[in-house]
Amino acid sequence: PALHVAGTNGKGSTCAFAEASLRAAGLRTGLYTSPHLNHFCERIRIGGEQISEDHACALLTEIRERVPWALGDPGLTFFEIATLMGFLAFRGLDVMVIEVGLGGRLDATNVLERPLACAVASLGLEHVQYLGPTLAHVAAEKAGIFKRGVPAVSAGQPLVAARVLSAHAAELGIPLFRPGRDYVFESRDVRPFCYRGKRWEVRVGRAGGDARSAEGRGMLALEGHHQRTNAALACALLEAASAALPIEPRHVDEGLATARWPGRLERIVAVGGSGEAEVYLDGAHNPHAAAALARSIPALARGRPVRLVFGALQDKDVVAMLAVLGPLAATVHYCAPDSPRAVRPEELAKLWPGQVHASAFEALRAARREPGVVLCAGSLYLVGQVRALLLGGSAARMPSERL
């Protein structure tokens, strides 16, 4: 049994909320997401924990034995192999939560023929060279995960995208649950999170708990105003699938307060030679995500100056991202993510004034020397590198798109 989630931004967080809730219900869960931050095995999680390298090697060996041409040329793509490894790893589990890689209609994960329910997180223009030049084209590709007889849910969408999703659902004769009409939720950051659907009511903190914890305060485990939209979408997705799963609102209460999703407004307090620094990591890598991040920054900074560490890849709209994030930063430190597709930091500095650094290490060190709060954004590749630097680990190089 599977839950299938597409979207431009927030689909990973939605999956994390949903999987944590299913685990709180005592179910044996599988979670498949992409990309990874520090290690390939993060993509495939069982019971909330990433699989071991030995397990990953065993899965790849099985694929080579059963599909001898998989590693040939032509063969399967890197993402197709990773997706197949995930499905094989989840054999025998109670339920799996599957995040779409790119688009939906032609994504490798869309071999799912009969998921319990589907969800579409917030949409924006992305990967236009593959998905099409307009938001309507993007929405049509995302709607490609809808299946006849399978309920679907959606986050709030721009009008043109909402119309495309609704038309596709109507064509298949399936219900499409939308916010404001089929479910409502508390969007104000200062209030405990709650959700009300057609049959369910979820209220984080209902069971009490430590007043210092997210659950005790009635707050979500993941920071940022936009996470309320993602949490509500996860609630709607679980409600839509609840007829086939032994899950209740109390389990979702717990899941929303305990979910983990590294690199998405993740707060790390780092202590080093330059003293203690509060660092936030966010994988925002498109204008839509940057705008959501910008709305969350003032509450996190609490009047302190923001030191932005920024790097991006060449296929991203860096002009639009810097136009949103640049004005919020007291200083900007540019570096190149560890990728051959990285934008040269000198080019970024021409778009918005900032200091150019030879590496993520130097950019982070310079930002931490300045008073205030450090924010790292622009690329998940960069977030993975900085996270490894802060936690004392090492970031495994991102594999190429072909194995």
mmCIF file of C-alpha atoms in Angstrom:
data_model
loop_
_atom_site.group_PDB
_atom_site.id
_atom_site.type_symbol
_atom_site.label_atom_id
_atom_site.label_comp_id
_atom_site.label_asym_id
_atom_site.label_seq_id
_atom_site.Cartn_x
_atom_site.Cartn_y
_atom_site.Cartn_z
ATOM 1 C CA PRO A 1 0.000 0.000 0.000
ATOM 2 C CA ALA A 2 1.332 3.439 -0.959
ATOM 3 C CA LEU A 3 0.777 7.164 -0.618
ATOM 4 C CA HIS A 4 2.088 9.111 -3.627
ATOM 5 C CA VAL A 5 3.077 12.793 -3.370
ATOM 6 C CA ALA A 6 3.997 15.250 -6.153
ATOM 7 C CA GLY A 7 4.552 19.010 -6.126
ATOM 8 C CA THR A 8 7.072 21.784 -6.674
ATOM 9 C CA ASN A 9 7.748 22.704 -3.051
ATOM 10 C CA GLY A 10 6.774 20.973 0.164
ATOM 11 C CA LYS A 11 6.309 17.457 -1.153
ATOM 12 C CA GLY A 12 9.205 16.110 0.917
ATOM 13 C CA SER A 13 7.949 17.757 4.101
ATOM 14 C CA THR A 14 4.447 16.436 3.395
ATOM 15 C CA CYS A 15 5.901 12.933 3.042
ATOM 16 C CA ALA A 16 7.848 13.325 6.289
ATOM 17 C CA PHE A 17 4.727 14.409 8.203
ATOM 18 C CA ALA A 18 2.681 11.555 6.732
ATOM 19 C CA GLU A 19 5.317 8.871 7.400
ATOM 20 C CA ALA A 20 5.834 9.998 11.016
ATOM 21 C CA SER A 21 2.074 9.834 11.581
ATOM 22 C CA LEU A 22 1.826 6.335 10.113
ATOM 23 C CA ARG A 23 4.724 5.248 12.308
ATOM 24 C CA ALA A 24 2.966 6.722 15.352
ATOM 25 C CA ALA A 25 0.055 4.408 14.504
ATOM 26 C CA GLY A 26 2.387 1.429 14.901
ATOM 27 C CA LEU A 27 2.676 0.697 11.189
ATOM 28 C CA ARG A 28 5.885 -0.551 9.558
ATOM 29 C CA THR A 29 6.688 2.249 7.125
ATOM 30 C CA GLY A 30 8.882 2.888 4.116
ATOM 31 C CA LEU A 31 9.776 6.406 2.984
ATOM 32 C CA TYR A 32 11.326 7.145 -0.423
ATOM 33 C CA THR A 33 12.517 10.712 -1.112
ATOM 34 C CA SER A 34 15.087 12.553 -3.216
ATOM 35 C CA PRO A 35 17.641 13.968 -3.416
ATOM 36 C CA HIS A 36 19.797 13.129 -0.416
ATOM 37 C CA LEU A 37 21.809 15.656 1.599
ATOM 38 C CA ASN A 38 24.830 13.731 2.863
ATOM 39 C CA HIS A 39 24.445 10.077 1.927
ATOM 40 C CA PHE A 40 22.588 8.121 -0.724
ATOM 41 C CA CYS A 41 20.936 5.862 1.868
ATOM 42 C CA GLU A 42 18.903 8.812 3.189
ATOM 43 C CA ARG A 43 16.639 8.319 0.169
ATOM 44 C CA ILE A 44 15.335 4.965 1.453
ATOM 45 C CA ARG A 45 14.094 4.853 5.045
ATOM 46 C CA ILE A 46 12.426 2.035 6.928
ATOM 47 C CA GLY A 47 10.727 2.838 10.216
ATOM 48 C CA GLY A 48 12.164 6.345 10.079
ATOM 49 C CA GLU A 49 15.795 5.209 9.714
ATOM 50 C CA GLN A 50 17.858 5.164 6.534
ATOM 51 C CA ILE A 51 18.882 1.760 5.261
ATOM 52 C CA SER A 52 22.447 0.596 5.792
ATOM 53 C CA GLU A 53 25.097 0.606 3.082
ATOM 54 C CA ASP A 54 25.114 -3.208 3.210
ATOM 55 C CA HIS A 55 21.356 -3.247 2.579
ATOM 56 C CA ALA A 56 21.748 -0.811 -0.321
ATOM 57 C CA CYS A 57 24.509 -2.956 -1.837
ATOM 58 C CA ALA A 58 22.356 -6.079 -1.522
ATOM 59 C CA LEU A 59 19.493 -4.315 -3.308
ATOM 60 C CA LEU A 60 21.738 -3.149 -6.146
ATOM 61 C CA THR A 61 23.186 -6.654 -6.461
ATOM 62 C CA GLU A 62 19.663 -8.068 -6.748
ATOM 63 C CA ILE A 63 18.838 -5.595 -9.516
ATOM 64 C CA ARG A 64 21.999 -6.511 -11.445
ATOM 65 C CA GLU A 65 21.138 -10.200 -11.177
ATOM 66 C CA ARG A 66 17.459 -9.888 -12.104
ATOM 67 C CA VAL A 67 17.817 -7.089 -14.704
ATOM 68 C CA PRO A 68 21.212 -7.789 -16.325
ATOM 69 C CA TRP A 69 20.927 -4.843 -18.735
ATOM 70 C CA ALA A 70 20.168 -2.325 -15.960
ATOM 71 C CA LEU A 71 23.714 -0.967 -15.788
ATOM 72 C CA GLY A 72 24.323 -1.171 -19.516
ATOM 73 C CA ASP A 73 24.235 1.622 -22.057
ATOM 74 C CA PRO A 74 21.428 2.177 -22.621
ATOM 75 C CA GLY A 75 20.187 0.897 -19.286
ATOM 76 C CA LEU A 76 18.178 2.244 -16.405
ATOM 77 C CA THR A 77 18.837 5.807 -15.285
ATOM 78 C CA PHE A 78 20.266 6.511 -11.855
ATOM 79 C CA PHE A 79 16.846 7.607 -10.554
ATOM 80 C CA GLU A 80 15.116 4.540 -11.986
ATOM 81 C CA ILE A 81 17.592 2.278 -10.193
ATOM 82 C CA ALA A 82 17.236 4.207 -6.922
ATOM 83 C CA THR A 83 13.441 4.019 -7.178
ATOM 84 C CA LEU A 84 13.558 0.281 -7.837
ATOM 85 C CA MET A 85 15.871 -0.147 -4.839
ATOM 86 C CA GLY A 86 13.283 1.653 -2.707
ATOM 87 C CA PHE A 87 10.398 -0.524 -3.850
ATOM 88 C CA LEU A 88 12.451 -3.677 -3.247
ATOM 89 C CA ALA A 89 13.489 -2.466 0.213
ATOM 90 C CA PHE A 90 9.863 -1.917 1.208
ATOM 91 C CA ARG A 91 8.689 -5.478 0.524
ATOM 92 C CA GLY A 92 6.695 -6.809 3.468
ATOM 93 C CA LEU A 93 6.070 -3.424 5.109
ATOM 94 C CA ASP A 94 2.605 -2.142 5.999
ATOM 95 C CA VAL A 95 2.698 1.071 3.950
ATOM 96 C CA MET A 96 5.118 3.169 1.919
ATOM 97 C CA VAL A 97 5.198 6.928 1.315
ATOM 98 C CA ILE A 98 6.652 7.767 -2.098
ATOM 99 C CA GLU A 99 7.825 11.212 -3.199
ATOM 100 C CA VAL A 100 7.819 11.988 -6.929
ATOM 101 C CA GLY A 101 11.247 12.858 -8.277
ATOM 102 C CA LEU A 102 10.416 15.233 -11.144
ATOM 103 C CA GLY A 103 7.025 16.075 -12.612
ATOM 104 C CA GLY A 104 4.692 13.141 -12.142
ATOM 105 C CA ARG A 105 3.232 11.711 -15.336
ATOM 106 C CA LEU A 106 6.558 10.336 -16.626
ATOM 107 C CA ASP A 107 8.351 10.038 -13.279
ATOM 108 C CA ALA A 108 9.799 6.630 -12.422
ATOM 109 C CA THR A 109 7.698 6.492 -9.241
ATOM 110 C CA ASN A 110 4.521 6.622 -11.346
ATOM 111 C CA VAL A 111 4.697 2.886 -11.946
ATOM 112 C CA LEU A 112 2.445 2.846 -8.858
ATOM 113 C CA GLU A 113 -0.798 1.560 -10.338
ATOM 114 C CA ARG A 114 -3.121 1.769 -7.358
ATOM 115 C CA PRO A 115 -1.900 3.927 -4.447
ATOM 116 C CA LEU A 116 -4.256 4.452 -1.512
ATOM 117 C CA ALA A 117 -4.284 8.212 -2.148
ATOM 118 C CA CYS A 118 -2.321 10.903 -4.021
ATOM 119 C CA ALA A 119 -1.335 14.443 -3.081
ATOM 120 C CA VAL A 120 -0.081 17.506 -4.943
ATOM 121 C CA ALA A 121 1.881 20.010 -2.849
ATOM 122 C CA SER A 122 2.317 23.686 -3.765
ATOM 123 C CA LEU A 123 3.066 24.264 -7.449
ATOM 124 C CA GLY A 124 5.280 26.783 -9.208
ATOM 125 C CA LEU A 125 7.292 27.045 -12.406
ATOM 126 C CA GLU A 126 10.124 24.498 -12.382
ATOM 127 C CA HIS A 127 12.106 22.338 -14.814
ATOM 128 C CA VAL A 128 10.340 24.067 -17.702
ATOM 129 C CA GLN A 129 12.634 22.313 -20.197
ATOM 130 C CA TYR A 130 10.974 19.030 -19.185
ATOM 131 C CA LEU A 131 7.545 19.996 -17.827
ATOM 132 C CA GLY A 132 6.563 22.821 -20.176
ATOM 133 C CA PRO A 133 6.745 26.619 -20.213
ATOM 134 C CA THR A 134 3.641 27.536 -18.212
ATOM 135 C CA LEU A 135 2.157 26.720 -14.827
ATOM 136 C CA ALA A 136 -0.687 24.942 -16.617
ATOM 137 C CA HIS A 137 1.825 22.604 -18.251
ATOM 138 C CA VAL A 138 3.512 21.924 -14.897
ATOM 139 C CA ALA A 139 0.160 21.217 -13.228
ATOM 140 C CA ALA A 140 -0.822 18.809 -16.004
ATOM 141 C CA GLU A 141 2.392 16.824 -15.500
ATOM 142 C CA LYS A 142 1.861 16.699 -11.727
ATOM 143 C CA ALA A 143 -1.748 15.584 -12.209
ATOM 144 C CA GLY A 144 -0.357 12.615 -14.109
ATOM 145 C CA ILE A 145 -0.076 10.729 -10.802
ATOM 146 C CA PHE A 146 -3.885 10.761 -10.401
ATOM 147 C CA LYS A 147 -5.472 7.334 -10.903
ATOM 148 C CA ARG A 148 -9.074 6.314 -11.499
ATOM 149 C CA GLY A 149 -10.630 5.151 -8.234
ATOM 150 C CA VAL A 150 -7.898 6.785 -6.086
ATOM 151 C CA PRO A 151 -8.764 9.892 -4.012
ATOM 152 C CA ALA A 152 -6.508 12.919 -4.461
ATOM 153 C CA VAL A 153 -5.768 15.945 -2.284
ATOM 154 C CA SER A 154 -4.166 19.278 -3.095
ATOM 155 C CA ALA A 155 -2.570 22.169 -1.278
ATOM 156 C CA GLY A 156 -3.724 25.676 -2.144
ATOM 157 C CA GLN A 157 -2.681 26.443 -5.731
ATOM 158 C CA PRO A 158 -2.550 29.389 -8.136
ATOM 159 C CA LEU A 159 -5.851 29.579 -10.000
ATOM 160 C CA VAL A 160 -4.528 28.273 -13.332
ATOM 161 C CA ALA A 161 -2.943 25.238 -11.634
ATOM 162 C CA ALA A 162 -6.034 24.559 -9.520
ATOM 163 C CA ARG A 163 -8.210 24.485 -12.648
ATOM 164 C CA VAL A 164 -5.926 21.987 -14.383
ATOM 165 C CA LEU A 165 -5.830 19.676 -11.346
ATOM 166 C CA SER A 166 -9.619 19.865 -10.928
ATOM 167 C CA ALA A 167 -10.245 19.156 -14.608
ATOM 168 C CA HIS A 168 -7.972 16.111 -14.567
ATOM 169 C CA ALA A 169 -9.624 14.757 -11.413
ATOM 170 C CA ALA A 170 -13.067 15.272 -12.941
ATOM 171 C CA GLU A 171 -11.985 13.483 -16.107
ATOM 172 C CA LEU A 172 -11.002 10.450 -13.999
ATOM 173 C CA GLY A 173 -14.124 10.695 -11.854
ATOM 174 C CA ILE A 174 -12.189 10.987 -8.582
ATOM 175 C CA PRO A 175 -12.604 13.401 -5.660
ATOM 176 C CA LEU A 176 -10.004 16.165 -5.266
ATOM 177 C CA PHE A 177 -9.887 17.529 -1.718
ATOM 178 C CA ARG A 178 -8.910 21.199 -1.616
ATOM 179 C CA PRO A 179 -8.252 23.636 1.270
ATOM 180 C CA GLY A 180 -11.068 26.004 2.133
ATOM 181 C CA ARG A 181 -13.659 23.734 0.546
ATOM 182 C CA ASP A 182 -12.914 20.224 1.807
ATOM 183 C CA TYR A 183 -10.528 20.943 4.678
ATOM 184 C CA VAL A 184 -9.416 23.899 6.784
ATOM 185 C CA PHE A 185 -6.438 24.484 9.065
ATOM 186 C CA GLU A 186 -4.933 27.060 11.415
ATOM 187 C CA SER A 187 -2.511 29.121 9.334
ATOM 188 C CA ARG A 188 -1.487 31.619 12.011
ATOM 189 C CA ASP A 189 1.994 30.921 13.403
ATOM 190 C CA VAL A 190 1.075 32.157 16.871
ATOM 191 C CA ARG A 191 -1.694 29.578 17.299
ATOM 192 C CA PRO A 192 -1.403 25.804 17.909
ATOM 193 C CA PHE A 193 -1.773 23.874 14.670
ATOM 194 C CA CYS A 194 -5.156 22.251 14.031
ATOM 195 C CA TYR A 195 -6.895 20.716 11.017
ATOM 196 C CA ARG A 196 -10.500 19.847 10.270
ATOM 197 C CA GLY A 197 -11.542 17.711 7.335
ATOM 198 C CA LYS A 198 -14.780 16.019 6.376
ATOM 199 C CA ARG A 199 -14.417 13.342 9.065
ATOM 200 C CA TRP A 200 -11.234 14.173 10.979
ATOM 201 C CA GLU A 201 -10.046 16.771 13.407
ATOM 202 C CA VAL A 202 -6.329 16.928 14.167
ATOM 203 C CA ARG A 203 -4.977 19.099 16.985
ATOM 204 C CA VAL A 204 -1.254 19.073 17.760
ATOM 205 C CA GLY A 205 -0.658 19.142 21.495
ATOM 206 C CA ARG A 206 -4.045 17.646 22.340
ATOM 207 C CA ALA A 207 -2.313 15.021 24.492
ATOM 208 C CA GLY A 208 -0.181 17.622 26.293
ATOM 209 C CA GLY A 209 3.434 16.610 26.824
ATOM 210 C CA ASP A 210 6.529 18.582 27.735
ATOM 211 C CA ALA A 211 5.692 22.271 27.435
ATOM 212 C CA ARG A 212 9.142 22.865 25.922
ATOM 213 C CA SER A 213 8.550 20.388 23.069
ATOM 214 C CA ALA A 214 6.749 21.115 19.818
ATOM 215 C CA GLU A 215 3.949 18.778 20.870
ATOM 216 C CA GLY A 216 3.577 20.422 24.267
ATOM 217 C CA ARG A 217 3.295 23.848 22.607
ATOM 218 C CA GLY A 218 0.868 22.615 19.991
ATOM 219 C CA MET A 219 3.389 23.435 17.263
ATOM 220 C CA LEU A 220 4.720 21.521 14.293
ATOM 221 C CA ALA A 221 8.082 19.794 14.455
ATOM 222 C CA LEU A 222 9.260 21.578 11.277
ATOM 223 C CA GLU A 223 9.984 25.323 11.313
ATOM 224 C CA GLY A 224 8.512 27.835 8.898
ATOM 225 C CA HIS A 225 5.099 29.287 8.123
ATOM 226 C CA HIS A 226 4.837 27.217 4.933
ATOM 227 C CA GLN A 227 5.003 23.988 6.941
ATOM 228 C CA ARG A 228 1.430 24.583 8.069
ATOM 229 C CA THR A 229 0.319 24.151 4.478
ATOM 230 C CA ASN A 230 2.384 20.964 4.182
ATOM 231 C CA ALA A 231 1.087 19.584 7.489
ATOM 232 C CA ALA A 232 -2.499 20.215 6.449
ATOM 233 C CA LEU A 233 -1.879 18.466 3.137
ATOM 234 C CA ALA A 234 -0.451 15.459 5.008
ATOM 235 C CA CYS A 235 -3.551 15.405 7.213
ATOM 236 C CA ALA A 236 -5.828 15.466 4.156
ATOM 237 C CA LEU A 237 -3.797 12.735 2.462
ATOM 238 C CA LEU A 238 -4.001 10.481 5.529
ATOM 239 C CA GLU A 239 -7.705 11.182 5.953
ATOM 240 C CA ALA A 240 -8.295 10.258 2.305
ATOM 241 C CA ALA A 241 -6.457 6.941 2.857
ATOM 242 C CA SER A 242 -7.821 6.236 6.348
ATOM 243 C CA ALA A 243 -10.434 3.734 5.175
ATOM 244 C CA ALA A 244 -7.584 1.392 4.216
ATOM 245 C CA LEU A 245 -5.200 2.134 7.092
ATOM 246 C CA PRO A 246 -5.514 1.696 10.880
ATOM 247 C CA ILE A 247 -4.707 5.337 11.616
ATOM 248 C CA GLU A 248 -6.572 7.866 13.749
ATOM 249 C CA PRO A 249 -6.280 11.629 14.312
ATOM 250 C CA ARG A 250 -4.385 11.078 17.588
ATOM 251 C CA HIS A 251 -1.621 9.363 15.648
ATOM 252 C CA VAL A 252 -1.412 12.339 13.296
ATOM 253 C CA ASP A 253 -1.256 14.703 16.293
ATOM 254 C CA GLU A 254 1.902 12.892 17.357
ATOM 255 C CA GLY A 255 3.375 12.568 13.862
ATOM 256 C CA LEU A 256 3.121 16.288 13.103
ATOM 257 C CA ALA A 257 4.929 17.108 16.350
ATOM 258 C CA THR A 258 7.754 14.584 15.916
ATOM 259 C CA ALA A 259 8.527 14.490 12.158
ATOM 260 C CA ARG A 260 12.119 15.053 11.057
ATOM 261 C CA TRP A 261 13.148 16.505 7.702
ATOM 262 C CA PRO A 262 16.783 17.716 7.645
ATOM 263 C CA GLY A 263 17.799 20.707 5.569
ATOM 264 C CA ARG A 264 14.371 22.350 5.537
ATOM 265 C CA LEU A 265 14.695 25.372 7.844
ATOM 266 C CA GLU A 266 16.757 23.115 10.064
ATOM 267 C CA ARG A 267 18.296 24.938 13.035
ATOM 268 C CA ILE A 268 21.808 24.013 14.120
ATOM 269 C CA VAL A 269 23.633 25.819 16.911
ATOM 270 C CA ALA A 270 27.309 25.537 16.013
ATOM 271 C CA VAL A 271 30.128 26.224 18.460
ATOM 272 C CA GLY A 272 33.588 26.965 17.121
ATOM 273 C CA GLY A 273 36.571 29.256 17.320
ATOM 274 C CA SER A 274 34.371 32.212 16.409
ATOM 275 C CA GLY A 275 31.942 31.440 19.225
ATOM 276 C CA GLU A 276 28.386 30.159 19.107
ATOM 277 C CA ALA A 277 26.377 30.742 15.938
ATOM 278 C CA GLU A 278 22.760 29.954 15.137
ATOM 279 C CA VAL A 279 22.604 28.544 11.603
ATOM 280 C CA TYR A 280 19.485 27.769 9.590
ATOM 281 C CA LEU A 281 19.695 25.459 6.590
ATOM 282 C CA ASP A 282 17.023 25.492 3.914
ATOM 283 C CA GLY A 283 17.058 23.777 0.546
ATOM 284 C CA ALA A 284 15.068 26.550 -1.164
ATOM 285 C CA HIS A 285 16.270 26.399 -4.785
ATOM 286 C CA ASN A 286 13.543 28.134 -6.783
ATOM 287 C CA PRO A 287 11.664 31.461 -6.495
ATOM 288 C CA HIS A 288 8.547 29.859 -4.993
ATOM 289 C CA ALA A 289 10.551 28.217 -2.208
ATOM 290 C CA ALA A 290 12.648 31.350 -1.681
ATOM 291 C CA ALA A 291 9.481 33.403 -1.190
ATOM 292 C CA ALA A 292 8.200 30.909 1.394
ATOM 293 C CA LEU A 293 11.566 31.043 3.160
ATOM 294 C CA ALA A 294 11.546 34.848 3.122
ATOM 295 C CA ARG A 295 8.196 34.919 4.929
ATOM 296 C CA SER A 296 9.675 32.797 7.727
ATOM 297 C CA ILE A 297 12.949 34.664 8.214
ATOM 298 C CA PRO A 298 11.760 37.626 10.337
ATOM 299 C CA ALA A 299 10.278 35.383 13.025
ATOM 300 C CA LEU A 300 13.461 33.291 13.158
ATOM 301 C CA ALA A 301 15.890 36.207 13.115
ATOM 302 C CA ARG A 302 14.022 38.087 15.873
ATOM 303 C CA GLY A 303 15.577 41.403 14.937
ATOM 304 C CA ARG A 304 19.100 40.057 14.477
ATOM 305 C CA PRO A 305 20.997 40.691 11.228
ATOM 306 C CA VAL A 306 20.835 37.818 8.724
ATOM 307 C CA ARG A 307 24.051 36.551 7.120
ATOM 308 C CA LEU A 308 23.146 34.705 3.922
ATOM 309 C CA VAL A 309 25.365 31.912 2.568
ATOM 310 C CA PHE A 310 24.175 31.330 -1.003
ATOM 311 C CA GLY A 311 25.067 29.056 -3.900
ATOM 312 C CA ALA A 312 23.013 27.672 -6.771
ATOM 313 C CA LEU A 313 23.030 25.542 -9.913
ATOM 314 C CA GLN A 314 22.903 26.880 -13.444
ATOM 315 C CA ASP A 315 19.362 25.695 -14.196
ATOM 316 C CA LYS A 316 17.886 27.715 -11.313
ATOM 317 C CA ASP A 317 16.368 31.198 -11.435
ATOM 318 C CA VAL A 318 19.021 32.853 -9.271
ATOM 319 C CA VAL A 319 17.900 36.357 -10.250
ATOM 320 C CA ALA A 320 14.442 35.823 -8.776
ATOM 321 C CA MET A 321 15.773 34.028 -5.678
ATOM 322 C CA LEU A 322 18.251 36.794 -4.859
ATOM 323 C CA ALA A 323 15.611 39.449 -5.469
ATOM 324 C CA VAL A 324 13.621 37.873 -2.620
ATOM 325 C CA LEU A 325 16.376 36.829 -0.213
ATOM 326 C CA GLY A 326 18.943 39.579 -0.857
ATOM 327 C CA PRO A 327 16.987 42.450 0.743
ATOM 328 C CA LEU A 328 16.549 40.438 3.956
ATOM 329 C CA ALA A 329 20.285 39.854 4.415
ATOM 330 C CA ALA A 330 22.715 42.240 6.066
ATOM 331 C CA THR A 331 25.551 40.512 4.201
ATOM 332 C CA VAL A 332 25.687 37.836 1.502
ATOM 333 C CA HIS A 333 28.449 35.231 1.154
ATOM 334 C CA TYR A 334 28.629 33.426 -2.193
ATOM 335 C CA CYS A 335 30.189 30.034 -2.883
ATOM 336 C CA ALA A 336 29.761 27.241 -5.434
ATOM 337 C CA PRO A 337 27.953 24.026 -4.456
ATOM 338 C CA ASP A 338 29.922 20.839 -5.090
ATOM 339 C CA SER A 339 28.519 20.236 -8.565
ATOM 340 C CA PRO A 340 29.797 20.731 -12.125
ATOM 341 C CA ARG A 341 26.537 22.604 -12.765
ATOM 342 C CA ALA A 342 27.209 25.229 -10.076
ATOM 343 C CA VAL A 343 26.970 28.938 -10.886
ATOM 344 C CA ARG A 344 30.310 30.683 -10.358
ATOM 345 C CA PRO A 345 30.075 32.852 -7.217
ATOM 346 C CA GLU A 346 31.579 35.766 -9.167
ATOM 347 C CA GLU A 347 28.521 35.688 -11.434
ATOM 348 C CA LEU A 348 26.171 35.726 -8.450
ATOM 349 C CA ALA A 349 27.941 38.754 -6.982
ATOM 350 C CA LYS A 350 27.106 40.672 -10.178
ATOM 351 C CA LEU A 351 23.405 40.086 -9.518
ATOM 352 C CA TRP A 352 23.371 41.129 -5.853
ATOM 353 C CA PRO A 353 26.287 42.616 -3.866
ATOM 354 C CA GLY A 354 28.132 40.078 -1.747
ATOM 355 C CA GLN A 355 31.461 38.527 -0.837
ATOM 356 C CA VAL A 356 32.897 35.768 -3.031
ATOM 357 C CA HIS A 357 34.461 32.700 -1.390
ATOM 358 C CA ALA A 358 36.423 29.781 -2.796
ATOM 359 C CA SER A 359 34.462 27.133 -0.869
ATOM 360 C CA ALA A 360 31.419 26.513 1.303
ATOM 361 C CA PHE A 361 33.778 26.186 4.279
ATOM 362 C CA GLU A 362 35.169 29.686 3.784
ATOM 363 C CA ALA A 363 31.735 31.219 3.161
ATOM 364 C CA LEU A 364 30.325 29.642 6.314
ATOM 365 C CA ARG A 365 33.343 30.672 8.385
ATOM 366 C CA ALA A 366 33.063 34.289 7.235
ATOM 367 C CA ALA A 367 29.317 34.411 7.916
ATOM 368 C CA ARG A 368 29.746 32.942 11.397
ATOM 369 C CA ARG A 369 32.304 35.600 12.294
ATOM 370 C CA GLU A 370 29.642 38.291 11.887
ATOM 371 C CA PRO A 371 27.031 38.952 14.590
ATOM 372 C CA GLY A 372 23.527 37.699 13.885
ATOM 373 C CA VAL A 373 21.977 34.535 12.473
ATOM 374 C CA VAL A 374 23.353 32.586 9.504
ATOM 375 C CA LEU A 375 21.050 31.346 6.737
ATOM 376 C CA CYS A 376 22.246 28.876 4.091
ATOM 377 C CA ALA A 377 20.041 28.496 1.010
ATOM 378 C CA GLY A 378 19.965 28.268 -2.779
ATOM 379 C CA SER A 379 20.789 24.600 -3.345
ATOM 380 C CA LEU A 380 20.257 21.260 -1.621
ATOM 381 C CA TYR A 381 23.782 20.392 -2.725
ATOM 382 C CA LEU A 382 25.092 23.373 -0.741
ATOM 383 C CA VAL A 383 22.898 22.605 2.261
ATOM 384 C CA GLY A 384 24.302 19.072 2.354
ATOM 385 C CA GLN A 385 27.850 20.400 2.339
ATOM 386 C CA VAL A 386 27.247 22.998 5.060
ATOM 387 C CA ARG A 387 25.313 20.527 7.188
ATOM 388 C CA ALA A 388 28.240 18.113 7.059
ATOM 389 C CA LEU A 389 30.625 20.924 8.043
ATOM 390 C CA LEU A 390 28.489 21.903 11.019
ATOM 391 C CA LEU A 391 27.892 18.379 12.283
ATOM 392 C CA GLY A 392 31.430 17.169 11.729
ATOM 393 C CA GLY A 393 30.556 14.606 9.067
ATOM 394 C CA SER A 394 31.346 14.405 5.397
ATOM 395 C CA ALA A 395 29.036 14.999 2.475
ATOM 396 C CA ALA A 396 29.114 12.087 0.045
ATOM 397 C CA ARG A 397 29.391 13.443 -3.497
ATOM 398 C CA MET A 398 26.116 13.504 -5.353
ATOM 399 C CA PRO A 399 25.993 10.664 -7.874
ATOM 400 C CA SER A 400 25.529 11.466 -11.519
ATOM 401 C CA GLU A 401 22.190 10.961 -13.176
ATOM 402 C CA ARG A 402 23.419 7.723 -14.687
ATOM 403 C CA LEU A 403 25.019 4.984 -12.633
#
